[in-house]
Short mmCIF file of C-alpha atoms and ligand atoms in Angstrom, two decimals:
data_model
loop_
_atom_site.label_atom_id
_atom_site.label_comp_id
_atom_site.label_asym_id
_atom_site.label_seq_id
_atom_site.Cartn_x
_atom_site.Cartn_y
_atom_site.Cartn_z
CA MET A 1 8.70 84.89 -22.47
CA ASN A 2 11.09 83.10 -24.86
CA THR A 3 13.91 80.54 -24.08
CA ASN A 4 16.60 83.49 -23.92
CA GLN A 5 14.72 85.98 -21.75
CA ARG A 6 13.96 82.81 -19.62
CA TYR A 7 17.60 81.84 -19.67
CA GLU A 8 18.74 85.74 -18.87
CA ASP A 9 16.56 85.76 -15.96
CA ALA A 10 17.91 82.26 -14.74
CA ARG A 11 21.56 83.50 -15.14
CA GLU A 12 20.90 86.21 -12.92
CA GLN A 13 19.15 84.15 -9.75
CA TYR A 14 22.12 81.73 -10.17
CA ALA A 15 24.49 84.43 -10.26
CA ALA A 16 23.28 85.87 -7.09
CA LEU A 17 24.14 82.43 -5.69
CA GLY A 18 27.61 82.65 -7.19
CA VAL A 19 26.96 80.25 -10.13
CA ASP A 20 28.16 80.75 -13.39
CA THR A 21 25.53 79.01 -15.84
CA ASP A 22 27.29 79.95 -18.82
CA ALA A 23 30.53 78.03 -17.51
CA ALA A 24 28.28 75.09 -16.48
CA LEU A 25 26.96 74.67 -20.19
CA LYS A 26 30.42 74.69 -21.52
CA THR A 27 31.33 72.11 -19.36
CA LEU A 28 28.05 69.79 -19.92
CA SER A 29 28.71 70.47 -23.69
CA GLU A 30 31.99 68.88 -23.29
CA PHE A 31 30.68 65.89 -21.36
CA PRO A 32 29.98 62.80 -23.11
CA VAL A 33 27.77 59.76 -22.08
CA SER A 34 28.84 56.54 -23.45
CA ILE A 35 25.21 55.33 -25.05
CA ASN A 36 24.49 51.58 -24.71
CA CYS A 37 24.20 49.93 -28.17
CA TRP A 38 21.88 47.15 -26.44
CA GLN A 39 19.02 49.49 -25.93
CA ALA A 40 18.48 49.33 -29.60
CA ASP A 41 17.71 45.53 -29.57
CA ASP A 42 16.92 44.18 -26.17
CA VAL A 43 20.78 43.20 -25.88
CA ALA A 44 20.05 40.66 -28.87
CA GLY A 45 23.13 41.57 -30.91
CA LEU A 46 23.91 40.44 -34.27
CA GLU A 47 25.24 36.67 -34.12
CA GLY A 48 22.09 35.42 -35.11
CA ALA A 49 20.36 34.30 -31.78
CA GLY A 50 17.75 37.25 -32.00
CA GLN A 51 17.59 37.42 -28.15
CA ILE A 52 19.67 37.43 -24.89
CA THR A 53 20.24 34.20 -23.24
CA GLY A 54 21.45 33.50 -19.76
CA GLY A 55 23.74 36.21 -18.29
CA GLY A 56 21.51 36.69 -15.40
CA ILE A 57 20.17 39.78 -17.09
CA LEU A 58 16.50 40.10 -18.77
CA ALA A 59 15.17 42.11 -21.54
CA THR A 60 11.46 42.32 -21.45
CA GLY A 61 8.83 43.67 -23.83
CA ASN A 62 7.53 43.41 -27.23
CA PHE A 63 7.35 46.95 -28.66
CA PRO A 64 7.46 46.65 -32.80
CA GLY A 65 10.23 47.43 -34.66
CA LYS A 66 12.92 46.37 -32.89
CA ALA A 67 16.28 46.93 -34.89
CA ARG A 68 17.61 43.69 -36.17
CA THR A 69 20.64 44.76 -38.57
CA ALA A 70 23.85 46.85 -37.77
CA GLU A 71 21.96 49.16 -40.11
CA GLN A 72 18.96 49.53 -38.11
CA ILE A 73 20.86 50.35 -35.01
CA ARG A 74 22.67 52.72 -36.77
CA GLN A 75 19.75 54.55 -38.00
CA ASP A 76 17.83 54.29 -34.90
CA PHE A 77 20.85 55.75 -32.95
CA GLU A 78 21.20 58.60 -35.39
CA PHE A 79 17.90 59.65 -35.30
CA ALA A 80 18.07 59.40 -31.27
CA HIS A 81 21.14 61.39 -31.00
CA ARG A 82 19.85 64.40 -32.90
CA LEU A 83 17.32 64.37 -29.87
CA ILE A 84 19.72 64.21 -27.26
CA PRO A 85 21.65 67.61 -26.48
CA GLY A 86 25.65 67.24 -26.37
CA THR A 87 27.99 64.91 -28.39
CA HIS A 88 28.18 61.48 -27.02
CA ARG A 89 30.09 58.37 -27.37
CA PHE A 90 28.52 54.74 -28.60
CA ASN A 91 29.17 51.79 -26.44
CA LEU A 92 29.50 48.37 -28.24
CA HIS A 93 29.22 44.89 -27.25
CA ALA A 94 31.36 42.10 -28.90
CA SER A 95 28.25 40.49 -29.99
CA TYR A 96 27.40 43.38 -32.47
CA LEU A 97 30.09 42.31 -34.86
CA GLU A 98 29.32 42.36 -38.50
CA HIS A 99 30.55 39.11 -39.78
CA GLY A 100 29.20 39.55 -43.44
CA GLY A 101 26.95 36.32 -43.20
CA SER A 102 29.61 33.79 -42.33
CA PRO A 103 29.38 33.25 -38.36
CA VAL A 104 32.43 33.75 -36.29
CA ASP A 105 32.78 32.42 -33.15
CA ARG A 106 33.94 34.79 -29.97
CA ASP A 107 37.39 33.41 -29.78
CA GLN A 108 38.01 34.30 -33.53
CA ILE A 109 36.76 37.76 -33.49
CA GLU A 110 38.81 40.31 -35.34
CA PRO A 111 39.14 44.42 -35.67
CA LYS A 112 37.79 43.78 -39.17
CA HIS A 113 34.38 42.60 -37.96
CA PHE A 114 33.95 46.12 -36.35
CA GLN A 115 35.44 48.44 -39.01
CA GLY A 116 31.75 49.20 -40.37
CA TRP A 117 31.37 50.84 -36.81
CA ILE A 118 34.32 52.37 -36.51
CA ASP A 119 33.64 54.20 -40.33
CA TRP A 120 30.16 54.90 -39.12
CA ALA A 121 31.20 56.53 -35.91
CA ARG A 122 34.15 58.51 -37.66
CA GLY A 123 31.66 60.02 -40.27
CA LEU A 124 29.41 61.03 -36.94
CA GLY A 125 32.31 62.41 -35.24
CA ILE A 126 31.91 60.34 -32.10
CA GLY A 127 34.05 58.01 -30.25
CA LEU A 128 33.16 54.45 -29.60
CA ASP A 129 33.63 52.26 -26.23
CA PHE A 130 33.57 48.50 -26.23
CA ASN A 131 32.35 45.27 -24.02
CA THR A 132 33.37 41.86 -24.07
CA THR A 133 30.36 39.48 -24.27
CA PHE A 134 30.48 36.79 -21.97
CA PHE A 135 26.61 35.57 -22.04
CA SER A 136 24.15 34.32 -25.15
CA HIS A 137 26.72 31.86 -25.80
CA PRO A 138 26.76 27.91 -25.30
CA LYS A 139 29.91 27.99 -23.57
CA ALA A 140 28.36 30.45 -20.80
CA ASN A 141 25.48 27.96 -20.47
CA ASP A 142 26.26 26.47 -17.24
CA GLY A 143 26.72 29.72 -15.50
CA PHE A 144 30.27 30.01 -15.51
CA THR A 145 32.94 31.59 -18.12
CA LEU A 146 36.24 33.00 -16.77
CA SER A 147 35.81 31.67 -13.55
CA SER A 148 34.62 28.10 -14.52
CA ARG A 149 36.18 25.15 -13.21
CA ASP A 150 36.84 23.92 -16.92
CA LYS A 151 40.04 24.90 -18.31
CA THR A 152 38.89 24.64 -21.93
CA ILE A 153 35.83 26.89 -21.11
CA ARG A 154 38.30 29.41 -19.38
CA ASP A 155 40.91 29.50 -22.34
CA PHE A 156 37.96 29.89 -24.69
CA TRP A 157 36.96 33.09 -22.78
CA ILE A 158 40.26 34.14 -21.98
CA GLU A 159 41.07 34.35 -25.96
CA HIS A 160 37.70 36.41 -26.48
CA GLY A 161 38.90 39.08 -24.04
CA ARG A 162 42.40 39.22 -25.56
CA ARG A 163 40.96 39.81 -29.01
CA CYS A 164 38.37 41.91 -27.60
CA ARG A 165 41.32 44.24 -26.32
CA ARG A 166 43.04 44.28 -29.47
CA ILE A 167 39.82 45.34 -31.22
CA ALA A 168 39.19 47.96 -28.44
CA ALA A 169 42.41 48.98 -29.25
CA HIS A 170 42.24 49.26 -32.78
CA MET A 171 38.98 51.63 -32.23
CA GLY A 172 40.77 53.92 -30.02
CA ARG A 173 43.65 54.20 -32.73
CA GLU A 174 41.17 54.70 -35.74
CA LEU A 175 38.83 57.26 -33.62
CA GLY A 176 41.79 59.07 -31.91
CA THR A 177 39.98 58.80 -28.88
CA SER A 178 40.66 56.10 -25.94
CA CYS A 179 38.11 53.32 -26.22
CA MET A 180 36.76 51.91 -22.69
CA GLN A 181 36.60 48.57 -22.64
CA ASN A 182 34.28 47.04 -19.85
CA HIS A 183 34.35 43.51 -18.74
CA TRP A 184 31.57 42.04 -17.00
CA ILE A 185 30.67 38.26 -16.60
CA PRO A 186 27.90 36.71 -15.18
CA ASP A 187 29.35 33.94 -13.50
CA GLY A 188 27.78 32.69 -10.17
CA TRP A 189 25.74 30.13 -8.52
CA LYS A 190 21.56 30.21 -8.13
CA ASP A 191 21.86 28.45 -4.90
CA LEU A 192 23.98 28.12 -2.02
CA PRO A 193 27.80 27.29 -3.05
CA ALA A 194 29.93 24.80 -1.17
CA ASP A 195 33.14 26.75 -2.32
CA ARG A 196 33.27 30.48 -2.94
CA LEU A 197 36.87 30.52 -3.03
CA THR A 198 37.97 28.55 -5.97
CA HIS A 199 35.97 30.39 -8.73
CA ARG A 200 37.44 33.53 -7.22
CA GLU A 201 41.08 32.43 -7.39
CA LEU A 202 40.31 30.96 -11.24
CA LEU A 203 39.04 34.51 -11.99
CA VAL A 204 41.91 36.32 -10.89
CA GLU A 205 44.15 33.82 -12.89
CA SER A 206 42.07 34.05 -16.01
CA LEU A 207 41.92 38.02 -15.59
CA ASP A 208 45.82 38.28 -15.37
CA THR A 209 46.30 36.26 -18.27
CA MET A 210 43.56 38.26 -20.44
CA PHE A 211 45.49 41.38 -19.46
CA THR A 212 49.17 40.21 -19.78
CA GLU A 213 49.51 42.32 -23.23
CA LYS A 214 50.38 45.88 -22.08
CA ILE A 215 48.40 48.30 -24.41
CA ASP A 216 48.74 52.16 -24.29
CA PRO A 217 45.73 53.68 -22.45
CA GLU A 218 45.40 56.21 -24.82
CA LEU A 219 44.30 53.45 -27.01
CA THR A 220 42.05 51.65 -24.71
CA ARG A 221 41.38 51.21 -21.14
CA ASP A 222 39.96 48.18 -19.20
CA ALA A 223 37.45 47.97 -16.47
CA VAL A 224 36.07 45.44 -14.52
CA GLU A 225 32.33 45.55 -13.49
CA SER A 226 31.03 43.86 -10.09
CA LYS A 227 27.44 42.96 -9.12
CA LEU A 228 25.96 41.57 -6.09
CA PHE A 229 23.25 39.17 -7.93
CA GLY A 230 21.82 38.57 -11.05
CA ILE A 231 18.58 36.53 -12.25
CA GLY A 232 19.60 32.93 -11.54
CA SER A 233 22.74 34.21 -9.73
CA GLU A 234 20.91 35.08 -6.52
CA SER A 235 23.18 33.36 -3.85
CA TYR A 236 26.54 34.17 -5.14
CA VAL A 237 28.34 36.10 -8.04
CA VAL A 238 31.81 35.53 -8.31
CA GLY A 239 32.98 38.90 -9.61
CA SER A 240 31.43 41.01 -6.46
CA HIS A 241 32.29 44.47 -5.37
CA GLU A 242 35.27 43.71 -2.91
CA PHE A 243 36.39 41.21 -5.64
CA TYR A 244 36.73 43.71 -8.20
CA LEU A 245 37.55 46.80 -6.09
CA ALA A 246 40.65 44.78 -4.93
CA TYR A 247 41.41 43.54 -8.48
CA ALA A 248 41.62 46.95 -9.89
CA LEU A 249 43.63 48.46 -6.98
CA THR A 250 46.13 45.78 -7.28
CA ARG A 251 46.39 45.54 -11.05
CA GLY A 252 45.67 49.27 -11.86
CA VAL A 253 42.62 48.59 -14.16
CA VAL A 254 39.42 51.03 -14.25
CA PHE A 255 36.76 49.92 -11.58
CA CYS A 256 33.35 49.96 -12.90
CA MET A 257 30.38 50.35 -10.71
CA ASP A 258 26.59 49.85 -11.94
CA ALA A 259 24.21 51.72 -10.07
CA GLY A 260 21.62 48.57 -10.05
CA HIS A 261 24.48 46.16 -8.91
CA TYR A 262 24.00 47.01 -5.11
CA HIS A 263 21.57 46.40 -2.17
CA PRO A 264 18.80 48.26 -2.79
CA THR A 265 19.18 51.23 -0.22
CA GLU A 266 22.97 51.03 -1.23
CA SER A 267 23.76 54.16 -3.17
CA ILE A 268 26.93 54.13 -5.71
CA ALA A 269 27.13 57.88 -5.42
CA GLU A 270 28.32 58.01 -1.91
CA LYS A 271 31.42 55.54 -3.10
CA VAL A 272 32.47 57.97 -5.85
CA SER A 273 34.55 60.20 -3.16
CA ALA A 274 35.59 57.15 -1.50
CA LEU A 275 37.32 55.64 -4.46
CA LEU A 276 38.70 58.53 -6.17
CA PRO A 277 41.79 59.29 -3.46
CA PHE A 278 43.15 55.37 -4.71
CA LEU A 279 41.92 54.99 -8.22
CA PRO A 280 42.95 57.48 -11.01
CA ARG A 281 39.51 56.53 -12.81
CA LEU A 282 36.34 55.15 -12.38
CA LEU A 283 33.73 54.09 -14.73
CA LEU A 284 30.13 54.13 -13.97
CA HIS A 285 27.07 52.39 -15.27
CA VAL A 286 24.27 54.78 -14.51
CA SER A 287 20.92 52.71 -14.53
CA ARG A 288 18.10 52.42 -12.61
CA PRO A 289 17.22 49.29 -10.36
CA VAL A 290 13.59 48.19 -9.59
CA ARG A 291 13.31 45.36 -7.29
CA TRP A 292 15.40 42.33 -9.10
CA ASP A 293 15.75 44.35 -12.28
CA SER A 294 19.10 46.41 -12.42
CA ASP A 295 18.34 47.96 -15.76
CA HIS A 296 15.26 50.06 -16.04
CA VAL A 297 15.42 53.46 -18.23
CA VAL A 298 17.45 55.87 -16.26
CA LEU A 299 15.54 58.99 -15.06
CA PHE A 300 16.19 62.68 -13.42
CA ASP A 301 15.65 61.17 -10.02
CA ASP A 302 17.26 61.41 -6.48
CA GLU A 303 19.74 58.81 -7.17
CA THR A 304 20.75 59.94 -10.46
CA ARG A 305 21.31 63.50 -9.39
CA ALA A 306 23.33 62.10 -6.44
CA ILE A 307 25.83 60.45 -8.62
CA LEU A 308 26.40 63.30 -11.02
CA ARG A 309 26.54 65.61 -8.04
CA GLU A 310 29.41 63.74 -6.71
CA ILE A 311 31.06 63.81 -9.69
CA ALA A 312 30.72 67.52 -9.97
CA ARG A 313 31.69 68.31 -6.58
CA ALA A 314 34.92 66.28 -7.11
CA ASP A 315 35.41 68.04 -10.38
CA GLY A 316 35.90 64.47 -11.72
CA TRP A 317 34.96 65.22 -15.16
CA ASN A 318 38.22 63.70 -16.53
CA ARG A 319 38.44 60.88 -14.01
CA VAL A 320 34.93 59.55 -13.94
CA ASP A 321 33.55 58.18 -16.96
CA VAL A 322 30.05 58.06 -17.78
CA ALA A 323 28.05 55.10 -19.49
CA VAL A 324 24.61 54.21 -19.30
CA ASP A 325 23.30 50.99 -18.93
CA PHE A 326 19.48 50.23 -19.43
CA PHE A 327 17.26 48.37 -21.83
CA ASP A 328 13.78 48.15 -22.11
CA GLY A 329 11.72 46.67 -24.98
CA SER A 330 8.22 47.28 -23.58
CA ILE A 331 8.12 51.10 -24.77
CA ASN A 332 9.43 52.80 -28.00
CA ARG A 333 13.12 51.78 -27.99
CA ILE A 334 14.16 55.33 -29.10
CA SER A 335 12.03 57.05 -26.74
CA ALA A 336 14.16 55.27 -23.83
CA TRP A 337 17.26 56.02 -25.38
CA VAL A 338 16.05 59.80 -25.40
CA ILE A 339 14.68 59.74 -22.04
CA GLY A 340 17.73 57.83 -20.57
CA ILE A 341 20.33 60.01 -21.83
CA ARG A 342 18.49 63.75 -21.55
CA SER A 343 17.77 62.71 -17.93
CA THR A 344 21.68 61.71 -17.26
CA MET A 345 22.63 64.92 -18.94
CA LYS A 346 19.84 66.90 -16.80
CA ALA A 347 21.31 65.37 -13.85
CA ALA A 348 24.90 66.46 -14.72
CA LEU A 349 23.57 69.90 -15.56
CA TYR A 350 21.69 70.34 -12.30
CA ALA A 351 24.88 69.21 -10.49
CA LEU A 352 27.10 71.69 -12.04
CA LEU A 353 24.31 74.26 -10.91
CA GLU A 354 24.64 73.64 -7.31
CA PRO A 355 25.95 76.89 -5.57
CA ARG A 356 28.82 74.75 -4.49
CA GLU A 357 30.86 77.54 -3.42
CA LEU A 358 28.44 78.97 -0.92
CA ILE A 359 27.47 75.55 0.56
CA ARG A 360 31.27 74.71 0.98
CA GLY A 361 31.78 78.52 2.72
CA ALA A 362 28.77 77.74 4.80
CA GLU A 363 30.45 74.44 6.06
CA ASP A 364 34.01 76.05 6.46
CA THR A 365 32.66 78.60 8.57
CA GLY A 366 30.46 76.27 10.57
CA ARG A 367 27.56 77.73 9.41
CA LEU A 368 25.66 74.26 9.30
CA ALA A 369 22.10 75.71 9.25
CA ASP A 370 23.11 77.80 6.21
CA ARG A 371 24.70 74.80 4.36
CA LEU A 372 20.98 72.96 4.86
CA ALA A 373 19.16 76.16 3.71
CA LEU A 374 21.50 76.75 0.66
CA GLN A 375 21.13 72.93 -0.31
CA GLU A 376 17.41 73.49 0.03
CA GLU A 377 17.38 76.98 -1.91
CA ALA A 378 18.98 74.95 -4.85
CA LYS A 379 16.33 72.91 -5.38
CA THR A 380 13.86 75.64 -6.50
CA LEU A 381 16.20 77.68 -8.76
CA PRO A 382 15.01 77.79 -12.46
CA PHE A 383 16.76 74.82 -13.75
CA GLY A 384 14.66 74.27 -16.49
CA ALA A 385 15.32 77.48 -18.17
CA VAL A 386 18.90 76.68 -18.30
CA TRP A 387 18.38 73.23 -19.40
CA ASP A 388 16.19 74.23 -22.44
CA ARG A 389 19.00 77.01 -23.08
CA PHE A 390 21.50 74.01 -23.39
CA CYS A 391 18.91 72.00 -25.76
CA ALA A 392 18.62 75.10 -28.10
CA GLN A 393 22.55 75.91 -28.13
CA GLU A 394 23.05 72.14 -29.13
CA ASP A 395 20.26 72.04 -31.67
CA ALA A 396 18.20 69.33 -29.64
CA PRO A 397 14.66 69.91 -29.31
CA ILE A 398 13.19 71.78 -26.21
CA GLY A 399 10.58 70.14 -24.04
CA THR A 400 8.62 67.72 -25.32
CA ALA A 401 9.19 68.73 -29.03
CA TRP A 402 10.99 65.40 -29.57
CA LEU A 403 7.86 63.36 -28.76
CA ALA A 404 6.11 64.10 -31.97
CA GLU A 405 9.28 63.53 -34.00
CA VAL A 406 9.60 59.67 -32.20
CA GLU A 407 6.09 59.24 -33.26
CA LYS A 408 6.65 60.05 -37.12
CA TYR A 409 9.60 58.06 -37.00
CA GLU A 410 7.58 55.20 -35.42
CA GLN A 411 4.96 55.42 -38.02
CA GLU A 412 7.18 56.00 -41.08
CA THR A 413 10.27 53.58 -39.89
CA LEU A 414 9.45 51.30 -37.02
CA LEU A 415 6.25 50.03 -37.70
CA LYS A 416 7.39 49.16 -41.22
CA ARG A 417 10.21 46.95 -40.23
CA ASN A 418 9.69 42.96 -40.32
C1 LIG B 1 25.07 43.12 -16.30
C2 LIG B 1 25.90 44.42 -16.36
C3 LIG B 1 26.47 44.42 -17.93
C4 LIG B 1 25.38 44.55 -19.09
C5 LIG B 1 26.04 45.06 -20.32
C6 LIG B 1 25.01 44.25 -21.67
O1 LIG B 1 24.22 43.18 -14.98
O2 LIG B 1 25.36 45.74 -15.91
O3 LIG B 1 26.96 45.74 -17.76
O4 LIG B 1 24.08 45.31 -18.70
O5 LIG B 1 26.92 44.38 -20.45
ZN1 LIG B 2 26.24 47.54 -16.08
#
């Protein structure tokens, strides 16, 4: 049976349970994932360091052919993007500036250092998102940035944040789509602190100063990302869940939850509906925690499905922004991108195809066994046929067809680098 026949068959089966597969495919085609630039090069950035330092995160692996220049990152992304159905966004970090050979410190960066990215994004017809970079820098070496007890350190990073906000606004203006700017800082202690409060008070003060300039949300929005612990900050992280949630609620910024930043059995999926009544907007870093690492390649697994299901059930596609945050240098980095984003898209489609009305109807009428049965039934519906249809419709490879393309790219491009 070809893709069309399989789809027609699946459409009937879903329709019997009240699901409109055509409508689901349309919603999916308008759902952008913000794709992290840092999967291209193990979070190394373009400042010349060649690798990530500090920050409580760790990139491992030495698969050959890592991108080392902006051109190579762009080349790799363009290639990966063709293998991923849908139109997505590109998520840059401040450390990916193009300084043209004369290094520029983080408190000196300007929109012009990102013009190359902006022009490229315009050519591809995609939007850009942005991130302040508070790691891989001598002034972050003792583990504290915006919450440092040293005022000169804080001021340096506040200036970085201010400049990044202007850069993000510039990106939003140039590309005609609001740039989501995420702020994550690594600040914390490896071992038991004597004073948890002072750093948090300092962080509030620094953030308030950084956010003084009011910027049109149609150009850029600010998000703050929480974390439970990092590598080397196991005992205390200043920007915890409660800290940033309270900050976002009182300051009107976006709250960002990373799937890998909670206790091992704690799910961010459940938190979506708890926060939507209070926050106009949420940013999610879809990721996959494995033991102490929070950033393995995203899979079509229970947790990713649960996260996307909560967005679908809340019909929150315009209020919940989805970015992926993973980095793996031990496998082909382009395959890592493709697997991670295809999996996220699959989870979104799976969520859109849930027989929601029927399941809700069962709940409303107190038929609770039916509610359970329908949720179980949904799991064996011909999801794959609808997914393949989506890939075909979006001119992306179906099934495993993309593997051979990556292998060719690996031989012809990646292995020839260096
Ligand atoms: C770190 C945070 C953060 C980073 C990126 C590179 O734990 O998740 O989002 O992964 O900024
Ligand atoms: Zn993250």
